Every structure is written in C-alpha cells, then in structure tokens.
CSV table of C-alpha atoms in Angstrom, one decimal:
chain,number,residue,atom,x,y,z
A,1,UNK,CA,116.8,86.1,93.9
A,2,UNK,CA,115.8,82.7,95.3
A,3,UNK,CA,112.2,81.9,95.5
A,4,UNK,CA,110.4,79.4,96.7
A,5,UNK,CA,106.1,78.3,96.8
A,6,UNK,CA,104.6,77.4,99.8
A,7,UNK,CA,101.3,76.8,102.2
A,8,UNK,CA,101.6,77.9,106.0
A,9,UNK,CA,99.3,75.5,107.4
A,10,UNK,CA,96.4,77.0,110.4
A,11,UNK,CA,97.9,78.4,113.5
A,12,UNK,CA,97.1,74.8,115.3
A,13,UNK,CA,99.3,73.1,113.0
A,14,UNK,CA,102.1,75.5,113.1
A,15,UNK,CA,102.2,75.6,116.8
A,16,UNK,CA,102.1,71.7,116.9
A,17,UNK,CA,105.2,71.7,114.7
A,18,UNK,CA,107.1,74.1,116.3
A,19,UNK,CA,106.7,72.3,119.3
A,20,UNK,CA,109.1,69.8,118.0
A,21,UNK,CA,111.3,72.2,115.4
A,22,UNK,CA,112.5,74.3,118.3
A,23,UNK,CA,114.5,71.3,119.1
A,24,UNK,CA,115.3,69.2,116.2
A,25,UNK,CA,114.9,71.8,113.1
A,26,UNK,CA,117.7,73.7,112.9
A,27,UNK,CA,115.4,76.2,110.1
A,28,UNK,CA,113.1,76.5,113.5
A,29,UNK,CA,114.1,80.4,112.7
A,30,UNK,CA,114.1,80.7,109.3
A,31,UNK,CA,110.4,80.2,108.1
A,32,UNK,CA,107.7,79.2,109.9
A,33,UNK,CA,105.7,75.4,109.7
A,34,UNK,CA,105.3,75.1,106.0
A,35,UNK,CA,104.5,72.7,103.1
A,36,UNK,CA,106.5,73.1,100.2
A,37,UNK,CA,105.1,73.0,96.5
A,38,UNK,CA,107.8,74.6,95.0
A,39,UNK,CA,111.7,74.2,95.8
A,40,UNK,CA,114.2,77.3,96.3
A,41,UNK,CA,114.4,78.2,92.2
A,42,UNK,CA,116.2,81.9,90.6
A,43,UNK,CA,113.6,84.4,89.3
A,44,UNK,CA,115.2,87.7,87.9
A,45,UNK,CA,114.0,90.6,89.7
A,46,UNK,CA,112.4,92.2,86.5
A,47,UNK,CA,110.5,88.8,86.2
A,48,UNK,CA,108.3,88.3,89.2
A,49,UNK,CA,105.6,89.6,88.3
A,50,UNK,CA,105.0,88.2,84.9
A,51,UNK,CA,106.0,84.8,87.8
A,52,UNK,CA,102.9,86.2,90.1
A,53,UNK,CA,100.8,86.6,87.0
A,54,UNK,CA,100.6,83.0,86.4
A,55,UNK,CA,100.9,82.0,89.6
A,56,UNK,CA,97.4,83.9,89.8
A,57,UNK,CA,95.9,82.3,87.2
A,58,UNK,CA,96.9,79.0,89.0
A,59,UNK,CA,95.5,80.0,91.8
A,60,UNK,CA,91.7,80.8,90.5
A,61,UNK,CA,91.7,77.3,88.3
A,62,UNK,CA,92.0,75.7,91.8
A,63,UNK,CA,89.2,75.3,93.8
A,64,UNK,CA,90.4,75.9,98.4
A,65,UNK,CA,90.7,72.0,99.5
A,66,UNK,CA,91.2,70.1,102.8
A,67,UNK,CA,94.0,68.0,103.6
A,68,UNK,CA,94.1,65.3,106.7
A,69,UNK,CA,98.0,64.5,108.5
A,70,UNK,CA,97.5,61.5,110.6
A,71,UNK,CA,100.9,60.2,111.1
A,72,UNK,CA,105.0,60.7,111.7
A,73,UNK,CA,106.8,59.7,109.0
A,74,UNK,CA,110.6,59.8,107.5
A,75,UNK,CA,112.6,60.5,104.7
A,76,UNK,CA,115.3,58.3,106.2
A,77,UNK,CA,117.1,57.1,105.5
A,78,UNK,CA,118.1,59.5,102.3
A,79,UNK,CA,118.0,62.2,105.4
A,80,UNK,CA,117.5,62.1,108.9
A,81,UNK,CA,114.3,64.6,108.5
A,82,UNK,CA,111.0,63.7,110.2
A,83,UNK,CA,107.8,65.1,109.1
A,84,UNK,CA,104.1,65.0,109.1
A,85,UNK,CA,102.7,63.3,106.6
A,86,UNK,CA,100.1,64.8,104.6
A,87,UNK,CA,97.6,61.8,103.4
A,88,UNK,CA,97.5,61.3,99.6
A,89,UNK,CA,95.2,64.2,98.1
A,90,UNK,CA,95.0,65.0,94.3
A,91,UNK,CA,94.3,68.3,95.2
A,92,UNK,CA,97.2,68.9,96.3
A,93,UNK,CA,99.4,67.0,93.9
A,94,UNK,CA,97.6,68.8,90.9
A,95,UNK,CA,98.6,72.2,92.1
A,96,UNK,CA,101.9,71.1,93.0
A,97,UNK,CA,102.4,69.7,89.6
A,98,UNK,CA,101.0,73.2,88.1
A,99,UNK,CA,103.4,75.5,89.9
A,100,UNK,CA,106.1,73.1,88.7
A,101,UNK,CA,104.6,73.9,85.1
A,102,UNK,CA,104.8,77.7,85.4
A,103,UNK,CA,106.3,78.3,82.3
A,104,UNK,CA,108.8,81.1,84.1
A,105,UNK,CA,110.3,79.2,86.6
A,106,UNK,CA,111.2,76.0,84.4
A,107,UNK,CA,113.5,73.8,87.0
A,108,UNK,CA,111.5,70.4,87.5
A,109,UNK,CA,111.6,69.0,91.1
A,110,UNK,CA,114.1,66.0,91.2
A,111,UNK,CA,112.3,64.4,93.7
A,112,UNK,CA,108.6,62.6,93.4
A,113,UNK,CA,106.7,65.0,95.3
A,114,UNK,CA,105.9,63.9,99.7
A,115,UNK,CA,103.5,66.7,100.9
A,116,UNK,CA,104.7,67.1,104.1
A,117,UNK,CA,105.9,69.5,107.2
A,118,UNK,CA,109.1,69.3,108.2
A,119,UNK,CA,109.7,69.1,112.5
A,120,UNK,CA,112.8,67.6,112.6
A,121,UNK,CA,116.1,67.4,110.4
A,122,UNK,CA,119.8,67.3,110.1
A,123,UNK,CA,120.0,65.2,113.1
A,124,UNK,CA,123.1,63.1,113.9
A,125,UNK,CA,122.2,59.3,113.5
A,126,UNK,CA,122.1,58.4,117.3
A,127,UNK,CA,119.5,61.9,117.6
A,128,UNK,CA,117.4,60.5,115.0
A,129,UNK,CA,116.6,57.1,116.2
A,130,UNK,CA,115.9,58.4,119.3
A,131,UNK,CA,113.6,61.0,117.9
A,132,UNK,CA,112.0,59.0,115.7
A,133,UNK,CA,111.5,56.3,118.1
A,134,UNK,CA,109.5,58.3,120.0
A,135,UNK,CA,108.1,60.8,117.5
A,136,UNK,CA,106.9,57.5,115.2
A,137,UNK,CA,104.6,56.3,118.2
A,138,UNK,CA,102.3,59.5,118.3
A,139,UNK,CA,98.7,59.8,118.1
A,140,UNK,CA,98.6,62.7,115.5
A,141,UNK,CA,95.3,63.8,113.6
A,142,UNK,CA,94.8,67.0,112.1
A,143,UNK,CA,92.5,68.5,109.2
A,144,UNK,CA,93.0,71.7,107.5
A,145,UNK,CA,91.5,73.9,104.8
A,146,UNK,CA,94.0,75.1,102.5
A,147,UNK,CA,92.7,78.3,100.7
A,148,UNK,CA,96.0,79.8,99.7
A,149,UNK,CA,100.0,79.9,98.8
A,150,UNK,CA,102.4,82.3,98.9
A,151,UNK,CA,105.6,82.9,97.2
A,152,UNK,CA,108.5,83.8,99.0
A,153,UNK,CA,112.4,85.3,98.4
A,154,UNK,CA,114.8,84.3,100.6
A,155,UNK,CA,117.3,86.7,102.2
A,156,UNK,CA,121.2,86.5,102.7
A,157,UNK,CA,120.7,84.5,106.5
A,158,UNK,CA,118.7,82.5,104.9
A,159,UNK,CA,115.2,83.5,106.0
A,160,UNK,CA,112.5,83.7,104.2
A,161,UNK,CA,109.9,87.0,103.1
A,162,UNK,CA,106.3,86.7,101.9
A,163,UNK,CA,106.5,88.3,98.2
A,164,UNK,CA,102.6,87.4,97.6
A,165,UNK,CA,99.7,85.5,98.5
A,166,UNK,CA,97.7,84.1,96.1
A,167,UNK,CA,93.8,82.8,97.3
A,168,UNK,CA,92.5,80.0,95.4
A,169,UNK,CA,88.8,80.1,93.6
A,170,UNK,CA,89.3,83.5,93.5
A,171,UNK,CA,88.4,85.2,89.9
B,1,UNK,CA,94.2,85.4,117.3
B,2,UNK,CA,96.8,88.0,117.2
B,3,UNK,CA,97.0,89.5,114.0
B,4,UNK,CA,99.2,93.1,112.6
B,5,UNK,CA,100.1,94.8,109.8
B,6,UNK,CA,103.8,95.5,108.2
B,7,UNK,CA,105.5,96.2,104.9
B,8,UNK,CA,108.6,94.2,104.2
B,9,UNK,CA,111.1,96.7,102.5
B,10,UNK,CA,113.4,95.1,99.6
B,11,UNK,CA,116.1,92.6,99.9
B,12,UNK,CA,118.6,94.8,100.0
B,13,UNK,CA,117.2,96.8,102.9
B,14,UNK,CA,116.3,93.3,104.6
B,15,UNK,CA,119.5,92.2,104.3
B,16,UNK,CA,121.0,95.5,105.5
B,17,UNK,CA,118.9,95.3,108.5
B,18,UNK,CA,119.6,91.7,109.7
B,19,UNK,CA,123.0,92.3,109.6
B,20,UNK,CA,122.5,94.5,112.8
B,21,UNK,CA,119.9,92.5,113.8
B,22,UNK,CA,121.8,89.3,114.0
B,23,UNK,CA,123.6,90.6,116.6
B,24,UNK,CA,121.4,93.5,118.9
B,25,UNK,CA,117.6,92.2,118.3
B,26,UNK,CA,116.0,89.4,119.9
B,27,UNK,CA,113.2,89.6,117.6
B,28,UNK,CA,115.3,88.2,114.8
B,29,UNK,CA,114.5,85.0,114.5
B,30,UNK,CA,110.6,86.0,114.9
B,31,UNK,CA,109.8,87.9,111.4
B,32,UNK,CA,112.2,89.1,109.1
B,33,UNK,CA,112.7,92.9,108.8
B,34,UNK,CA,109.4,95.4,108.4
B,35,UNK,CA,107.9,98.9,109.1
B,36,UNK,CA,105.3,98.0,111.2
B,37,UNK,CA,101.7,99.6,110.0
B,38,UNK,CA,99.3,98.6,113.0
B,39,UNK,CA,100.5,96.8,115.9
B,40,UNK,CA,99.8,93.5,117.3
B,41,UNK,CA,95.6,93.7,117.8
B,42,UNK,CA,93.4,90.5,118.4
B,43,UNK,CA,90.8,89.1,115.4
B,44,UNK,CA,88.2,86.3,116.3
B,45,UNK,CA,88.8,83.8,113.7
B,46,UNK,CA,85.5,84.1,112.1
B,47,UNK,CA,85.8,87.6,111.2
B,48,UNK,CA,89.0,87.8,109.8
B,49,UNK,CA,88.2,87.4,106.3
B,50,UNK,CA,85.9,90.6,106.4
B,51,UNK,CA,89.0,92.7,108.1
B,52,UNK,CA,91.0,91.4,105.0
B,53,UNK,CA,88.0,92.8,102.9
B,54,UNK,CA,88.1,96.0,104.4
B,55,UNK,CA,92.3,95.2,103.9
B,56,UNK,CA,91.7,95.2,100.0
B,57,UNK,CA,89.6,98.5,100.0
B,58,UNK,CA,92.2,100.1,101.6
B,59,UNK,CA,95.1,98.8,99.4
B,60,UNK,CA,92.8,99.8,96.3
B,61,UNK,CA,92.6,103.4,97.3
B,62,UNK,CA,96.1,103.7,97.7
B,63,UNK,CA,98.6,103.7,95.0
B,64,UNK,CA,102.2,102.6,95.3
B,65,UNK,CA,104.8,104.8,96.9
B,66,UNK,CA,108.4,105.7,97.3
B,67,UNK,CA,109.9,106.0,100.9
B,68,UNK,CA,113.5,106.9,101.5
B,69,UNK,CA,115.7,106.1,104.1
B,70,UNK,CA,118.2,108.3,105.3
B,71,UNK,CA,119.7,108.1,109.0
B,72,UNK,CA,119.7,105.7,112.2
B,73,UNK,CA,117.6,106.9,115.0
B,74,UNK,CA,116.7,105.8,118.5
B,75,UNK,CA,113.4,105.4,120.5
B,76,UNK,CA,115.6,106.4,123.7
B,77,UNK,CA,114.9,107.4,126.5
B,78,UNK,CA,111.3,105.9,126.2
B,79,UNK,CA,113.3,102.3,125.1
B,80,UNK,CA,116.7,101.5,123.8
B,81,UNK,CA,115.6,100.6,120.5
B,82,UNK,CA,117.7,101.5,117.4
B,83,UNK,CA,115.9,101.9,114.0
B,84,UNK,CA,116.0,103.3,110.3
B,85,UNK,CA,114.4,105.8,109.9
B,86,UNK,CA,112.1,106.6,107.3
B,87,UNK,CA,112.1,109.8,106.3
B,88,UNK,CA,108.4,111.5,106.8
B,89,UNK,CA,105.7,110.7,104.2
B,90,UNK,CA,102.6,111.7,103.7
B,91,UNK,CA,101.6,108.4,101.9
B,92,UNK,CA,102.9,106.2,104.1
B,93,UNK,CA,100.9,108.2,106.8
B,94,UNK,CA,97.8,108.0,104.9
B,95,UNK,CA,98.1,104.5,104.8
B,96,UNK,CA,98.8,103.8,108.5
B,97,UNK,CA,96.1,106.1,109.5
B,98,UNK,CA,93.2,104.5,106.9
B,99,UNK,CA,94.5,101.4,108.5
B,100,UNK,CA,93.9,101.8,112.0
B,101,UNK,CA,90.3,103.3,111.2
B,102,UNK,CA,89.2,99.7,109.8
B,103,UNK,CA,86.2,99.3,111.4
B,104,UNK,CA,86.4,96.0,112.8
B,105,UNK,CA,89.8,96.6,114.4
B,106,UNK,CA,88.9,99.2,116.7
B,107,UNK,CA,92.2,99.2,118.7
B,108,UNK,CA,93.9,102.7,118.5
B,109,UNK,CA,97.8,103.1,118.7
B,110,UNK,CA,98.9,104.9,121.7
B,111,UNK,CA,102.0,106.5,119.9
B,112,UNK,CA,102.4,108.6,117.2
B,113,UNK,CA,103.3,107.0,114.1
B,114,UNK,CA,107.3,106.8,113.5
B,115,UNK,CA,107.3,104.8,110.8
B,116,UNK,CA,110.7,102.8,111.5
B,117,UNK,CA,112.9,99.6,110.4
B,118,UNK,CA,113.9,98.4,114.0
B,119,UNK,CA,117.8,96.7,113.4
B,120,UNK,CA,118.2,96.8,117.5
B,121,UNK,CA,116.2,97.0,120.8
B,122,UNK,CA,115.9,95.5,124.2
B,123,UNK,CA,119.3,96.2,124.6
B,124,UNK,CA,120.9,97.1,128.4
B,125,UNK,CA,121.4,100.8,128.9
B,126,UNK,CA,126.0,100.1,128.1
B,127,UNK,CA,125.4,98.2,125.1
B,128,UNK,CA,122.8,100.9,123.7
B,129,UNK,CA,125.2,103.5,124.8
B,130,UNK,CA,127.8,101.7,122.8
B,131,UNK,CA,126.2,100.7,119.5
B,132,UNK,CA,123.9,104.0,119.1
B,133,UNK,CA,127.2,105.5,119.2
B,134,UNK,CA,128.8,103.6,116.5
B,135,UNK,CA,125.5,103.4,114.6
B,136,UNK,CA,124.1,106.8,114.2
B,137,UNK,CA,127.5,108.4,113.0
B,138,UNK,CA,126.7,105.4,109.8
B,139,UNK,CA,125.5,106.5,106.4
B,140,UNK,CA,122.5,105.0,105.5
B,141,UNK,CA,120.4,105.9,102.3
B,142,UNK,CA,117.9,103.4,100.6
B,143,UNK,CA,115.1,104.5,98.4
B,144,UNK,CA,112.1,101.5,98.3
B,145,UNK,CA,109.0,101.2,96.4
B,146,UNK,CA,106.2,100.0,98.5
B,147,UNK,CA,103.8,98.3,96.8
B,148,UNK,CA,102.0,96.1,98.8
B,149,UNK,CA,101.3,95.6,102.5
B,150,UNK,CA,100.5,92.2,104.5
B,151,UNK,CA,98.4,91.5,107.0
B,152,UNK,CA,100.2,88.4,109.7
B,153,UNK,CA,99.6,86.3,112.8
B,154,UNK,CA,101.5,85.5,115.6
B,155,UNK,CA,102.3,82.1,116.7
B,156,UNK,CA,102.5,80.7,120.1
B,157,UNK,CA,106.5,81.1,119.9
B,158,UNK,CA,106.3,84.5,118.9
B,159,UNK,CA,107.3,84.3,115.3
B,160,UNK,CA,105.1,85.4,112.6
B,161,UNK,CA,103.0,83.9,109.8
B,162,UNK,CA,102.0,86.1,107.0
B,163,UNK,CA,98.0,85.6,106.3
B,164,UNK,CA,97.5,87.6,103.1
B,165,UNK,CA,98.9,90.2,101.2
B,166,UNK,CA,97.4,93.5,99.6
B,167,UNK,CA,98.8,95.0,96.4
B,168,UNK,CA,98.3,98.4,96.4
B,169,UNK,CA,96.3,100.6,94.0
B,170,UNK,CA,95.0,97.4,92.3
B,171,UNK,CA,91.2,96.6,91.2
C-alpha cells in the first residue's frame, strides 16, 4: 500500500487553509491541511510495523518544536500550487531528513525539501495569477506547536487513513 | 473543540465502502470510512491530553480483536441510513462501553450501540427505497483485525482530523 508521513497542523491553521482549498485545491476532500515530511512511498503490508517501529524511535529522539508561517508563497512556476510557507526551522528539517532515512522505506525525496501547506493547486494559468495576486498580498501570521506525525495509507479514491500517530519526546 | 472516537477498518473494507459511498453519502468527503465508538462530544482544549491519558488506559486493557462483517442493514424508519453491519461482539462492546465511561467525557449516547460501517444515509425516502433494495439482497463478508482505535476532531467544514491513535493491549 501507499503511505505517506505527515503533521496536521492545530485546528486554527487547518480551518484557515481550508478556507482557501475549498476553492482552489482540488485534494480539498482528500486529506485534511497537512505538512508533508514524507512523500506517497510502497510499504508491504507485512512491513509496517517493523516501518512504525522506527518511526517510534524517530519520534522519541525528537524533542515537540514550534514552527512560525508568516507568508504566501509559490512553487510556480514548476506548478501553479500556492502554499504557506513554513519559516526555516532545523527542527523540522532534521526530522524530515530522519524519516527520509528510515531504513524501510528507502525512496529519497527528489525534491530539496519546502515545509509548507498546500491551499491552492492545479490551477489553470489565468486562475493562478489571479489567485496569487491576491493570495501573495496577505497579512498571514501563525505559530504552532508540533508534538506529533502520523503515518497514513492511502485508499483507491485517493483519500487518505491515519495508520498511526507517533508523539515526539515520548520514551 | 469537538472531538470522537472511531476505528478505521482495513483497506479493503475502506475501499469497499467508498465505493457506495461515493455515490449515496454526503459524508464522504468528511472522514474516510469508520465504526464510530463515541460520538461527536465537546473537549476544552486544555484537557484533552488527560482524556487521551485515560484513552491509553483503555487501549492497554484491551487486547486486539476480530470482527466480522456479514450483511447490509438499515437504520430505517428512525433514518434512511444504510450500513455494514458488524456482526455482534462482545469486545467490541466492551470497548465502546469502557469508552463512554471516561470520566472527563461525561456525555452518554442516547442509542444503543449498533456498531456499523455507514456506506449510505441522508438519502430521500425513493432513493432509499431503491438502493436498500439493491443493497441488502448483496453478499458481504469481511473479517478485520482491530487493533487500534483513534481519537479525532472536527473541523469547521465538517471533515475530520485524526488527533492520536491508541494501540490496543500495548504497555
């Protein structure tokens, strides 16, 4: 099955986002606001758990940290997706770089990792400059604890379960 | 916030279920298919994390547990809502019941517990006519291990973000 890592952000933040997803993300459905550590990858379904084992041991060597989003940014123009930005945070970048190093799920990210939340993609190029003319302009300032990530399968219409959450700091 | 408490069934059955409902649940694009455990009841933010310690206890005492599912069933006349049903079980019982007499979720459910997979409702009382018809003469048989329960919130939007899961029978 197809899993992927991922923090859900506090119920502020997700509301925020879905504010503008109901409109311009057409995976508004699919999963809720979310950060992604770890891109869609296979696991065998006799291999998750030795998966969730490390992913536990991950989880206790990192200690809950906050992260700040205080602007709109692009990944245009390699795609017409507009997301918050999450400010720079080594935090965050070292447990990114740790679940990419689970020994079990060996596929490397192609991309340099953006922490971000997606609220807009797949737009046609005439949507996008709109949206991003307007979008780019805002005031946004948000700070969040993150305490936890979960791993999640996704099913055939392309939605996304919770398998397992994993706490940090947590022996 | 608004918090509850569900089991997400295997792929298989997920899958299963969305392909009913796709078409004859407007839920479907709010949280992807689940027995529900305890129903939508309201947590101040600040005591959450001792519900969720109450949550553990509970999932320690209980070890994992098969549940079967055998035949389509309907709520009607009470509401046109179609489900799979899960066959009665005295775990899965236990485990609603132990849940709903956490002390700092006082709430009681009104009904008794019918521990279903809902894959229709909300329907007018034609189309329920029609698809209870075609549905209930299906075959349906699933066996699942549950394992684990999670504990969710609900978003402004209605959709729902899983906040923590609880392996069960786990120290």
């Amino acid at each position: 099955m197809k899993y992927g890592i991922a923090i859900f952000p506090s119920k502020k933040i997700q509301d925020f986002a879905n504010s503008y997803r109901k409109r311009y993300d057409p995976h508004y459905a699919l999963i809720t606001p979310h950060v992604t550590l770890k891109e869609g990858f296979e696991i065998a379904d006799d291999q998750v758990d030795d998966v969730a084992k490390d992913l536990v041991q991950v989880a206790k060597q990192t200690k809950p940290f906050s992260i700040n989003i205080s602007k709109v940014s692009t990944f245009s123009p390699v795609t017409n997706t507009i997301y918050l930005k999450i400010d720079p945070n080594e935090s965050l970048t070292s447990l990114h770089n740790q679940l990419n190093k689970v020994e079990a799920t060996p596929e490397k990210d192609t991309f340099q990792f953006v922490p971000h939340i997606t609220i807009a993609q797949k737009l046609s190029d005439d949507e996008y400059s709109d949206v991003y003319g307007s979008l780019r302009m805002m005031d946004v300032s948000f700070e969040d604890l993150v305490d936890r990530f979960q791993l999640l399968y996704q099913l055939d219409n392309g939605s996304w379960t919770v398998y397992e959450t994993f706490r940090l700091g947590e022996e």
